[in-house]
Coordinates of C-alpha atoms and ligand atoms in Angstrom, one line a residue:
M901 CA -10.9 19.3 7.4
T902 CA -12.3 21.7 4.5
Q903 CA -10.2 23.4 1.6
T904 CA -11.3 26.9 0.5
A905 CA -10.3 29.3 -2.1
P906 CA -9.6 32.9 -1.1
T907 CA -13.0 34.6 0.0
T908 CA -15.2 36.5 -2.5
P909 CA -13.8 40.1 -2.0
A910 CA -16.0 42.4 0.3
R911 CA -15.8 46.1 0.5
A912 CA -14.4 47.6 4.0
D913 CA -14.8 50.7 6.0
D914 CA -12.1 52.3 3.6
G915 CA -14.2 51.6 0.4
Q916 CA -11.6 49.6 -1.0
R917 CA -12.3 46.0 -1.8
R918 CA -10.4 43.4 0.2
F919 CA -10.1 39.6 0.1
A920 CA -9.2 36.7 3.1
S921 CA -5.9 34.8 2.3
L922 CA -6.4 31.6 4.1
D923 CA -4.6 28.9 5.7
P924 CA -5.0 25.7 3.1
R925 CA -4.8 23.4 5.9
T926 CA -7.4 24.8 7.9
G927 CA -9.3 27.4 6.3
E928 CA -8.6 29.8 8.7
V929 CA -8.5 33.2 7.9
I930 CA -4.6 34.5 8.2
G931 CA -4.8 38.3 6.7
H932 CA -6.9 40.7 4.5
H933 CA -5.7 42.1 1.7
V934 CA -6.9 45.1 -1.0
V935 CA -8.3 43.9 -4.3
A936 CA -5.7 46.4 -6.1
S937 CA -7.6 48.4 -9.0
E938 CA -6.4 49.3 -12.5
E939 CA -5.9 52.9 -11.0
D940 CA -4.3 51.2 -7.5
V941 CA -2.0 49.4 -10.0
R942 CA -1.0 52.6 -12.2
E943 CA -0.6 54.6 -9.1
A944 CA 1.9 51.9 -7.9
V945 CA 4.1 52.4 -11.1
R946 CA 3.8 56.1 -11.1
A947 CA 5.5 56.0 -7.8
A948 CA 7.9 53.4 -8.9
R949 CA 9.0 55.8 -11.4
D950 CA 10.8 58.3 -9.3
A951 CA 12.0 55.0 -7.0
A952 CA 13.7 54.0 -10.0
V953 CA 15.6 57.3 -10.5
F954 CA 16.4 57.3 -6.8
W955 CA 17.7 53.3 -7.0
A956 CA 19.5 53.9 -9.9
E957 CA 21.4 56.6 -9.2
L958 CA 22.6 54.9 -5.9
G959 CA 24.9 52.7 -8.4
F960 CA 26.0 49.3 -7.6
D961 CA 28.0 50.3 -4.5
G962 CA 25.1 52.0 -2.8
R963 CA 22.4 49.1 -4.1
R964 CA 24.4 46.6 -2.9
A965 CA 24.6 47.8 0.5
R966 CA 20.7 48.3 0.8
L967 CA 20.4 44.6 -0.7
D968 CA 22.7 43.2 2.0
A969 CA 21.2 45.1 4.6
W970 CA 17.7 43.6 3.3
R971 CA 19.3 40.0 3.5
K972 CA 20.1 40.2 7.1
V973 CA 16.5 41.7 8.0
L974 CA 15.1 38.6 6.2
L975 CA 17.9 36.4 8.0
K976 CA 16.9 38.0 11.3
R977 CA 12.9 37.3 10.7
L978 CA 13.5 33.7 9.0
D979 CA 11.5 32.1 11.3
E980 CA 8.6 34.6 11.2
F981 CA 8.7 34.4 7.2
Q982 CA 8.7 30.7 7.2
V983 CA 5.8 30.6 9.7
L984 CA 3.7 33.0 7.4
I985 CA 4.7 30.9 4.2
S986 CA 3.8 27.7 5.7
A987 CA 0.5 29.5 6.7
E988 CA -0.3 30.6 3.3
T989 CA 0.8 27.3 1.1
G990 CA 0.4 24.9 3.9
K991 CA 3.8 23.6 3.0
S992 CA 5.9 22.0 5.7
A993 CA 8.3 24.2 7.8
D994 CA 11.5 22.2 6.4
D995 CA 10.2 23.0 2.9
A996 CA 9.6 26.7 3.9
R997 CA 12.7 26.9 5.5
T998 CA 14.5 25.3 2.5
E999 CA 13.1 27.8 0.0
L1000 CA 14.1 31.0 2.4
A1001 CA 17.8 29.7 2.5
L1002 CA 17.5 29.7 -1.5
V1003 CA 16.3 33.4 -1.1
I1004 CA 18.8 34.4 0.9
D1005 CA 21.5 33.0 -1.2
H1006 CA 20.2 34.3 -4.5
L1007 CA 19.6 37.6 -3.1
H1008 CA 23.7 37.7 -2.0
W1009 CA 24.7 36.1 -5.5
A1010 CA 22.7 39.3 -7.6
A1011 CA 24.0 42.1 -5.3
K1012 CA 27.3 41.0 -5.4
H1013 CA 27.6 39.9 -9.1
A1014 CA 25.7 43.0 -10.7
P1015 CA 28.7 45.4 -10.9
K1016 CA 30.8 42.8 -12.6
V1017 CA 28.3 41.4 -15.2
L1018 CA 26.5 45.0 -16.1
G1019 CA 29.0 47.5 -15.1
K1020 CA 30.8 49.6 -17.9
R1021 CA 33.7 47.8 -19.6
K1022 CA 35.8 47.8 -22.5
V1023 CA 35.1 46.1 -25.6
S1024 CA 37.6 45.4 -28.2
P1025 CA 36.7 47.4 -31.3
G1026 CA 38.2 44.7 -33.9
M1027 CA 41.0 45.3 -36.7
L1028 CA 38.4 47.5 -39.3
M1029 CA 37.8 50.2 -35.8
Y1030 CA 41.3 50.0 -34.4
N1031 CA 41.1 53.9 -34.1
H1032 CA 38.2 53.6 -31.7
A1033 CA 37.4 53.0 -28.4
A1034 CA 34.3 50.7 -27.5
T1035 CA 32.5 50.4 -24.6
L1036 CA 29.7 48.7 -23.2
E1037 CA 27.0 49.0 -20.3
Y1038 CA 24.1 47.6 -18.9
R1039 CA 21.4 49.8 -17.5
P1040 CA 18.3 49.4 -15.7
L1041 CA 15.2 49.1 -17.6
G1042 CA 13.2 51.6 -15.2
V1043 CA 10.3 49.5 -13.6
V1044 CA 9.9 45.8 -14.2
G1045 CA 6.3 44.6 -13.3
V1046 CA 6.4 40.9 -11.6
I1047 CA 3.6 38.4 -11.4
G1048 CA 4.7 35.1 -9.0
P1049 CA 2.9 32.2 -8.2
W1050 CA 2.0 30.5 -4.8
N1051 CA 3.7 27.5 -5.3
Y1052 CA 7.1 29.0 -4.0
P1053 CA 5.8 32.4 -3.1
A1054 CA 9.4 33.8 -2.0
F1055 CA 11.8 32.2 -4.1
T1056 CA 10.1 31.9 -7.5
P1057 CA 9.1 36.0 -7.7
M1058 CA 12.9 36.5 -5.7
G1059 CA 14.3 35.1 -9.1
S1060 CA 13.1 38.2 -10.7
I1061 CA 12.9 40.6 -7.8
A1062 CA 16.4 40.6 -6.5
Y1063 CA 17.8 40.2 -9.9
A1064 CA 15.8 43.3 -11.4
L1065 CA 16.9 45.4 -8.0
A1066 CA 20.4 44.7 -8.2
A1067 CA 20.1 45.5 -12.2
G1068 CA 19.2 49.1 -10.7
N1069 CA 15.4 48.7 -11.6
A1070 CA 12.2 49.6 -9.0
V1071 CA 9.8 46.5 -8.8
V1072 CA 5.9 46.4 -8.7
F1073 CA 4.9 42.7 -7.8
K1074 CA 1.5 41.0 -8.0
P1075 CA 1.6 38.1 -6.2
S1076 CA -0.5 35.1 -6.4
E1077 CA -4.3 35.5 -4.6
F1078 CA -3.2 32.5 -2.4
T1079 CA 0.2 33.9 -1.0
P1080 CA -0.7 37.8 -0.9
G1081 CA 1.1 38.0 2.6
V1082 CA 4.4 36.9 1.2
G1083 CA 4.5 39.7 -1.0
V1084 CA 3.7 42.3 1.5
F1085 CA 6.2 40.7 3.9
L1086 CA 8.9 41.3 1.1
A1087 CA 8.3 44.8 0.2
A1088 CA 7.9 45.8 3.8
T1089 CA 11.3 44.3 5.2
L1090 CA 12.8 46.1 2.2
G1091 CA 11.1 49.1 3.1
E1092 CA 13.0 49.2 6.3
V1093 CA 16.2 49.4 4.8
V1094 CA 15.1 51.8 2.0
P1095 CA 12.7 54.3 3.5
E1096 CA 13.2 57.1 0.9
F1097 CA 11.5 55.4 -1.8
P1098 CA 8.9 52.6 -2.5
V1099 CA 11.7 50.6 -4.7
L1100 CA 9.6 47.2 -4.2
Q1101 CA 5.6 47.8 -4.0
V1102 CA 3.2 44.9 -3.9
V1103 CA -0.3 45.0 -5.8
T1104 CA -2.3 42.3 -4.1
G1105 CA -5.5 40.8 -5.5
F1106 CA -6.7 38.5 -8.5
G1107 CA -6.1 37.7 -12.0
E1108 CA -7.5 41.6 -12.9
T1109 CA -4.5 42.8 -10.9
G1110 CA -2.1 40.5 -12.5
A1111 CA -3.8 41.7 -15.9
A1112 CA -3.7 45.6 -14.9
L1113 CA 0.1 45.1 -14.3
C1114 CA 0.8 44.1 -17.8
T1115 CA -0.9 47.2 -19.3
S1116 CA 0.1 49.6 -16.5
G1117 CA 3.0 51.1 -18.3
V1118 CA 5.8 49.0 -17.1
D1119 CA 9.4 48.4 -19.0
K1120 CA 9.4 44.9 -18.5
L1121 CA 6.8 42.2 -17.0
A1122 CA 8.7 38.8 -15.7
F1123 CA 5.6 36.3 -15.2
T1124 CA 5.5 32.8 -13.6
G1125 CA 2.6 30.4 -13.7
S1126 CA 0.6 28.4 -16.3
T1127 CA 1.2 28.4 -20.1
A1128 CA -2.4 29.5 -20.5
T1129 CA -2.1 32.7 -18.4
G1130 CA 1.8 33.2 -20.2
K1131 CA 0.1 33.5 -23.3
K1132 CA -2.6 36.2 -21.9
V1133 CA 0.3 38.0 -20.5
M1134 CA 2.5 37.9 -23.7
A1135 CA -0.5 39.1 -25.5
A1136 CA -1.4 42.0 -23.3
C1137 CA 2.1 43.2 -23.4
A1138 CA 2.2 42.9 -26.9
A1139 CA 0.2 46.3 -27.2
S1140 CA 2.7 48.3 -25.8
L1141 CA 5.7 46.2 -26.9
T1142 CA 6.2 45.7 -23.2
P1143 CA 9.1 42.8 -23.3
V1144 CA 8.2 39.7 -21.1
L1145 CA 9.8 37.0 -19.5
V1146 CA 7.8 33.9 -19.1
E1147 CA 8.7 30.8 -16.9
C1148 CA 5.8 28.4 -17.2
G1149 CA 6.7 25.1 -15.8
G1150 CA 7.3 21.7 -16.9
K1151 CA 6.6 18.1 -17.2
D1152 CA 10.0 17.3 -16.1
P1153 CA 11.8 13.9 -16.9
L1154 CA 14.4 12.0 -15.0
I1155 CA 16.2 9.5 -16.7
V1156 CA 17.4 6.1 -15.0
A1157 CA 20.2 4.4 -17.5
E1158 CA 21.5 0.8 -17.1
D1159 CA 24.6 2.0 -15.4
A1160 CA 23.2 4.2 -12.7
D1161 CA 23.1 3.9 -8.9
V1162 CA 19.8 2.9 -8.6
R1163 CA 19.0 3.6 -5.0
A1164 CA 20.3 7.0 -5.5
A1165 CA 17.9 7.6 -8.5
A1166 CA 15.0 6.0 -6.4
D1167 CA 15.7 8.7 -3.7
G1168 CA 15.9 11.3 -6.3
A1169 CA 13.1 10.2 -8.3
V1170 CA 10.8 10.1 -5.0
W1171 CA 12.1 13.4 -3.4
G1172 CA 11.9 15.3 -6.7
G1173 CA 8.3 14.5 -7.6
I1174 CA 6.6 14.6 -4.2
F1175 CA 8.6 17.4 -2.0
N1176 CA 6.6 20.6 -1.9
S1177 CA 3.5 18.1 -2.6
G1178 CA 4.5 17.8 -6.3
Q1179 CA 4.0 21.7 -6.6
T1180 CA 7.3 22.5 -8.3
C1181 CA 7.6 23.7 -11.5
A1182 CA 10.8 21.6 -12.1
G1183 CA 9.7 18.9 -10.2
V1184 CA 9.9 15.4 -11.4
E1185 CA 6.6 13.9 -13.4
R1186 CA 8.0 11.4 -15.7
V1187 CA 10.6 8.6 -15.0
Y1188 CA 11.9 6.7 -18.1
V1189 CA 14.2 3.5 -16.7
A1190 CA 16.4 1.6 -18.7
D1191 CA 15.0 -2.4 -19.0
A1192 CA 18.1 -3.7 -16.9
V1193 CA 17.2 -1.8 -14.1
Y1194 CA 13.9 -1.1 -14.1
D1195 CA 12.6 -3.7 -11.4
E1196 CA 15.1 -3.0 -8.9
F1197 CA 14.5 0.8 -9.2
L1198 CA 10.5 0.3 -9.0
A1199 CA 10.5 -1.7 -6.1
L1200 CA 12.9 0.9 -4.2
V1201 CA 10.4 3.9 -5.3
V1202 CA 7.4 1.8 -4.3
E1203 CA 8.9 1.3 -1.0
K1204 CA 10.1 4.6 -0.4
A1205 CA 6.5 6.5 -1.8
K1206 CA 4.7 4.4 0.7
K1207 CA 6.3 5.8 3.7
L1208 CA 5.4 9.4 3.0
R1209 CA 2.2 10.7 4.4
P1210 CA 1.1 14.5 3.7
G1211 CA -0.5 16.5 6.6
G1212 CA -0.7 19.8 8.4
E1213 CA 1.7 19.5 11.1
A1214 CA 5.2 20.7 11.3
D1215 CA 7.0 17.7 10.5
A1216 CA 4.8 16.0 8.2
H1217 CA 6.7 14.7 5.0
F1218 CA 4.9 17.2 2.7
G1219 CA 2.0 19.6 3.1
P1220 CA -1.6 19.8 1.1
I1221 CA -2.4 21.1 -2.0
T1222 CA -2.3 24.9 -2.0
M1223 CA -4.5 25.7 -4.8
P1224 CA -7.9 24.0 -4.3
K1225 CA -8.7 23.5 -8.1
Q1226 CA -5.4 21.9 -8.6
V1227 CA -7.0 18.9 -7.1
D1228 CA -9.5 18.5 -10.0
V1229 CA -6.4 18.5 -12.2
I1230 CA -4.7 15.8 -10.1
Q1231 CA -7.9 13.7 -10.0
S1232 CA -8.2 13.9 -13.7
H1233 CA -4.7 13.0 -15.0
V1234 CA -4.6 9.7 -12.4
A1235 CA -8.0 9.2 -13.9
D1236 CA -7.3 9.6 -17.4
A1237 CA -4.0 7.2 -16.8
L1238 CA -6.3 4.3 -15.0
E1239 CA -8.5 4.7 -18.0
R1240 CA -6.0 4.2 -20.6
G1241 CA -4.6 1.0 -18.9
G1242 CA -2.1 2.4 -16.9
R1243 CA -1.8 0.4 -13.2
A1244 CA -1.0 2.5 -10.1
V1245 CA 1.5 0.8 -7.6
V1246 CA 1.3 3.4 -5.1
G1247 CA -2.2 5.0 -4.0
G1248 CA -4.6 5.7 -6.7
L1249 CA -7.7 7.9 -7.1
E1250 CA -8.7 7.1 -3.3
S1251 CA -5.1 8.9 -2.6
I1252 CA -6.9 12.0 -3.5
R1253 CA -8.4 13.5 0.1
P1254 CA -8.6 17.3 -0.3
P1255 CA -6.9 19.2 0.8
Y1256 CA -4.3 16.5 1.0
V1257 CA -3.0 14.0 -1.9
E1258 CA -1.4 11.0 -1.0
P1259 CA 1.7 9.9 -3.3
V1260 CA 0.8 8.0 -6.2
V1261 CA 3.0 6.1 -8.5
L1262 CA 1.7 5.3 -12.0
V1263 CA 3.1 2.7 -14.4
D1264 CA 2.1 1.3 -18.1
V1265 CA 0.8 4.8 -18.8
P1266 CA 0.6 5.7 -22.4
D1267 CA 2.1 8.7 -23.8
E1268 CA -1.1 9.9 -25.1
S1269 CA -2.6 10.7 -21.5
T1270 CA -2.7 13.7 -19.9
A1271 CA -0.5 12.2 -16.9
V1272 CA 2.3 12.3 -19.2
T1273 CA 1.3 15.5 -21.5
E1274 CA 0.3 18.1 -18.8
E1275 CA 1.7 19.6 -16.0
T1276 CA 0.1 17.7 -13.0
F1277 CA 1.7 19.6 -10.2
G1278 CA 0.6 16.8 -7.5
P1279 CA 2.6 14.5 -5.6
T1280 CA 2.6 11.9 -8.5
L1281 CA 5.4 9.8 -10.5
V1282 CA 4.4 8.1 -14.0
V1283 CA 7.7 5.7 -14.1
T1284 CA 7.9 4.0 -17.7
R1285 CA 10.3 1.2 -19.4
V1286 CA 12.3 1.9 -21.8
A1287 CA 15.0 -0.1 -23.8
D1288 CA 17.8 2.0 -22.7
A1289 CA 19.2 5.3 -21.9
D1290 CA 19.0 6.6 -25.4
E1291 CA 15.3 5.7 -25.8
A1292 CA 14.8 7.3 -22.3
V1293 CA 16.4 10.6 -24.2
R1294 CA 14.1 10.4 -27.2
R1295 CA 11.0 10.2 -24.8
A1296 CA 12.0 12.6 -22.6
N1297 CA 12.4 15.1 -25.2
S1298 CA 9.0 14.1 -26.8
S1299 CA 7.7 16.6 -24.6
A1300 CA 5.9 20.2 -25.7
F1301 CA 7.5 21.4 -22.4
G1302 CA 11.5 21.9 -21.9
L1303 CA 12.2 23.1 -18.5
G1304 CA 14.6 21.0 -16.6
A1305 CA 15.3 17.1 -16.1
S1306 CA 17.5 14.8 -14.5
V1307 CA 20.0 11.9 -15.6
Y1308 CA 21.2 9.1 -13.2
S1309 CA 24.1 7.3 -15.0
R1310 CA 27.8 6.7 -13.8
N1311 CA 29.3 6.8 -16.9
R1312 CA 27.2 8.9 -19.2
G1313 CA 25.6 11.4 -17.1
E1314 CA 27.0 14.7 -19.3
E1315 CA 26.7 13.0 -22.3
L1316 CA 22.9 12.4 -21.8
A1317 CA 22.2 15.7 -20.7
D1318 CA 23.9 17.3 -23.5
K1319 CA 21.1 15.3 -25.4
L1320 CA 18.1 16.9 -23.7
R1321 CA 16.0 19.7 -25.0
C1322 CA 15.6 21.5 -21.9
G1323 CA 17.1 24.3 -19.9
M1324 CA 18.8 22.7 -17.2
V1325 CA 19.7 19.5 -16.2
S1326 CA 21.1 17.7 -13.0
V1327 CA 23.5 14.8 -13.3
N1328 CA 23.1 12.4 -10.6
S1329 CA 20.8 14.2 -8.5
V1330 CA 17.9 16.3 -8.8
L1331 CA 17.0 20.0 -9.1
A1332 CA 20.4 20.9 -8.2
Y1333 CA 21.0 24.0 -10.9
A1334 CA 18.2 25.7 -8.9
S1335 CA 20.5 26.1 -5.9
V1336 CA 23.5 27.2 -8.0
P1337 CA 22.9 31.1 -8.2
G1338 CA 25.3 31.3 -11.0
L1339 CA 23.2 29.2 -13.2
P1340 CA 20.4 30.9 -14.9
F1341 CA 17.2 29.2 -15.1
G1342 CA 14.2 28.9 -17.5
G1343 CA 13.2 26.7 -20.3
V1344 CA 12.1 26.4 -23.7
G1345 CA 9.0 25.4 -25.7
D1346 CA 5.8 25.3 -23.8
S1347 CA 7.7 26.0 -20.5
G1348 CA 8.3 29.8 -21.7
F1349 CA 11.4 31.9 -22.3
G1350 CA 13.7 34.2 -20.7
R1351 CA 16.0 33.3 -17.9
I1352 CA 16.2 34.3 -14.1
H1353 CA 19.4 34.0 -11.9
G1354 CA 22.6 34.2 -13.0
E1355 CA 24.3 36.5 -15.4
D1356 CA 21.6 36.0 -17.7
G1357 CA 19.2 36.7 -14.8
L1358 CA 20.7 40.2 -14.5
R1359 CA 21.0 41.1 -18.0
E1360 CA 17.2 40.1 -18.3
F1361 CA 16.3 43.0 -16.4
A1362 CA 18.6 45.6 -18.0
Y1363 CA 19.5 46.9 -21.8
A1364 CA 22.8 47.2 -23.4
H1365 CA 24.1 50.5 -23.9
S1366 CA 27.1 50.7 -26.3
V1367 CA 29.4 53.4 -26.8
T1368 CA 32.3 54.1 -29.5
R1369 CA 34.9 57.2 -29.3
K1370 CA 37.2 57.8 -32.0
R1371 CA 40.6 57.9 -30.9
F1372 CA 42.2 59.2 -34.1
G1373 CA 42.0 59.6 -37.6
A1374 CA 42.5 56.2 -39.7
L1375 CA 44.1 55.6 -42.9
L1376 CA 41.1 54.4 -44.3
N1377 CA 37.8 56.1 -43.7
P1378 CA 34.9 54.6 -45.5
M1379 CA 32.4 56.5 -43.6
T1380 CA 32.7 59.6 -45.4
Y1381 CA 31.3 61.4 -49.1
D1382 CA 35.2 62.1 -49.3
R1383 CA 36.5 58.4 -49.2
G1384 CA 37.1 58.0 -53.1
S1385 CA 36.6 54.5 -54.5
R1386 CA 40.2 53.9 -53.7
T1387 CA 39.3 53.6 -50.1
I1388 CA 36.7 51.4 -50.5
R1389 CA 38.8 48.9 -52.9
H1390 CA 41.5 48.9 -49.9
V1391 CA 38.9 47.9 -47.1
V1392 CA 37.8 45.0 -49.4
R1393 CA 41.4 43.9 -49.8
L1394 CA 41.8 44.3 -46.2
V1395 CA 38.9 42.2 -45.4
R1396 CA 40.1 39.5 -48.1
V1397 CA 43.5 39.5 -46.1
L1398 CA 41.7 39.3 -42.7
Y1399 CA 39.3 37.0 -43.1
G1400 CA 39.8 35.3 -46.7
R1401 CA 41.8 32.2 -45.6
Ligands
NDP1935 P1 -2.0 31.0 -13.2 O1 -1.0 31.0 -14.6 O2 -3.2 31.3 -13.7 O3 -1.6 32.3 -12.5 C1 -0.4 33.1 -12.1 C2 0.0 34.0 -11.7 O4 -0.5 35.0 -12.7 C3 -0.9 34.5 -10.6 O5 -0.6 35.6 -9.9 C4 -2.1 34.9 -11.1 O6 -3.0 35.8 -10.2 C5 -1.6 35.5 -12.2 N1 -2.8 36.0 -13.3 C6 -3.9 35.1 -13.4 N2 -4.7 35.8 -14.9 C7 -3.9 36.7 -15.3 C8 -4.1 37.5 -16.2 N3 -4.8 37.4 -17.1 N4 -3.1 38.3 -16.3 C9 -1.9 38.6 -15.5 N5 -1.8 37.8 -14.3 C10 -2.8 36.8 -14.1 O7 -1.6 29.8 -12.4 P2 -2.5 29.0 -11.1 O8 -2.0 29.7 -9.8 O9 -4.1 29.4 -11.4 O10 -2.0 27.5 -11.7 C11 -2.6 27.2 -12.3 C12 -1.5 25.9 -13.1 O11 -0.3 26.7 -13.6 C13 -1.0 25.1 -12.2 O12 -1.7 23.8 -12.3 C14 0.6 24.6 -12.7 O13 0.4 23.4 -13.3 C15 0.9 25.9 -13.2 N6 2.1 26.7 -12.6 C16 3.1 26.7 -12.7 C17 4.2 27.5 -11.7 C18 5.4 27.7 -11.9 O14 6.2 27.8 -11.0 N7 6.0 27.8 -13.5 C19 3.7 28.4 -10.7 C20 2.2 28.3 -10.3 C21 1.4 27.3 -11.2 P3 -3.9 34.9 -9.3 O15 -3.5 34.1 -8.3 O16 -4.5 36.0 -8.5 O17 -5.4 34.6 -10.1

């Protein structure tokens, strides 16, 4: 079985360059998509401007009705969508279904909560401004550009798309060159229930198409991908002061404390590290285990991981590596760990058989190894023995990344979670936060900034609009040249009385 990258673009009869989307399991062509040029992207953004006006004027109730209708179309066509996701990524049917269940849940949450989170509300004017009424609302930005990855080609971009739409924006989406069909499917299904204007458009192509979106005049750019590309996106957006949201993945730790349920921790580590072939931005990559339970934990991890096999069948434990060049990254990290004195207790370099990588569990890996410092994005785990949970926290926090983390402890879970420098933590489970639509998702450091999901995720695609209205004249008015110095003395006295104690 061979693994191939999307084919070199060819020009079709209509003069447009096209590229093929391939099934990474077989190399079979699934479809052809346009390589959108800079002008194509600008045209999409121009069309999105009119769509944004229409969409904003629908108001929260009008938008909710359309987004709810979209959710129902997606549910009705779930099997078809799952087959497409599995074909473009190679992921198992169940991994694709899990992804789609989360898409539906988030779409529902965003549409339902947008009015309460973003709608106009009164704000207390405070003691000094008692004669004014104050209101706040969050208005749509206009047109939001979304650049998405291939690992969760529906769930990850929908963390931006659903929330941006619910906030009243039109969206232009550039999917990964490995999963263009998923983007096209999303836009087409929304078009079925919003036929009037293209509130979600897709521009397919390669990195240059994404780069063109950054400079196309969008009002915000939401990017998910590597830290290196995230920096390029931010630099390109800086020229026009276009705000950015950057979600760049991580090197997420899992901590097993002395008082952990060791069996549950081993189960969480193996699933969190290996599901979706390890191609999860918040997947488990580093595991720090307290000395007291290390041997028991490692034996369980080895037993579980050895039973898992990748494959192209619908019921395989996990699928291939979607992006061919990622295999080289995984290989180099495993090789680096072994060269620096690490040991493979499950698999090894021989586990890497493109397009599949079998589970690899590494121990005794020095902290300087790329297997510890860089995102591997493969079905690998680095398990490290530490004295206790406190040392585990220190080692976990030593990474440049800070996306998510997991803690297994019967009594100290939340205390240890509070000490971790990262955006999200699951206690006694892995990745649970991603399935709670009300919780913001995003990281710190090299994992990026800004948040998708939850109230923060809605506000990320809106701007605050504050209004005061004078209701009656105040006894003291310092904001006039008629005020006299007595007024200011009274104001200062009032401030002292109010806040001096
Ligand atoms: P990239 O960061 O290269 O690509 C992510 C997205 O950005 C894709 O849609 C890509 O388009 C687009 N893009 C590429 N270059 C530019 C540019 N100059 N300007 C604007 N957009 C651009 O990630 P890869 O897919 O190559 O994966 C590399 C690594 O990134 C992985 O090994 C993994 O570590 C990390 N990653 C993290 C993800 C996460 O969930 N946080 C998701 C995916 C990857 P195209 O695909 O067409 O090149």
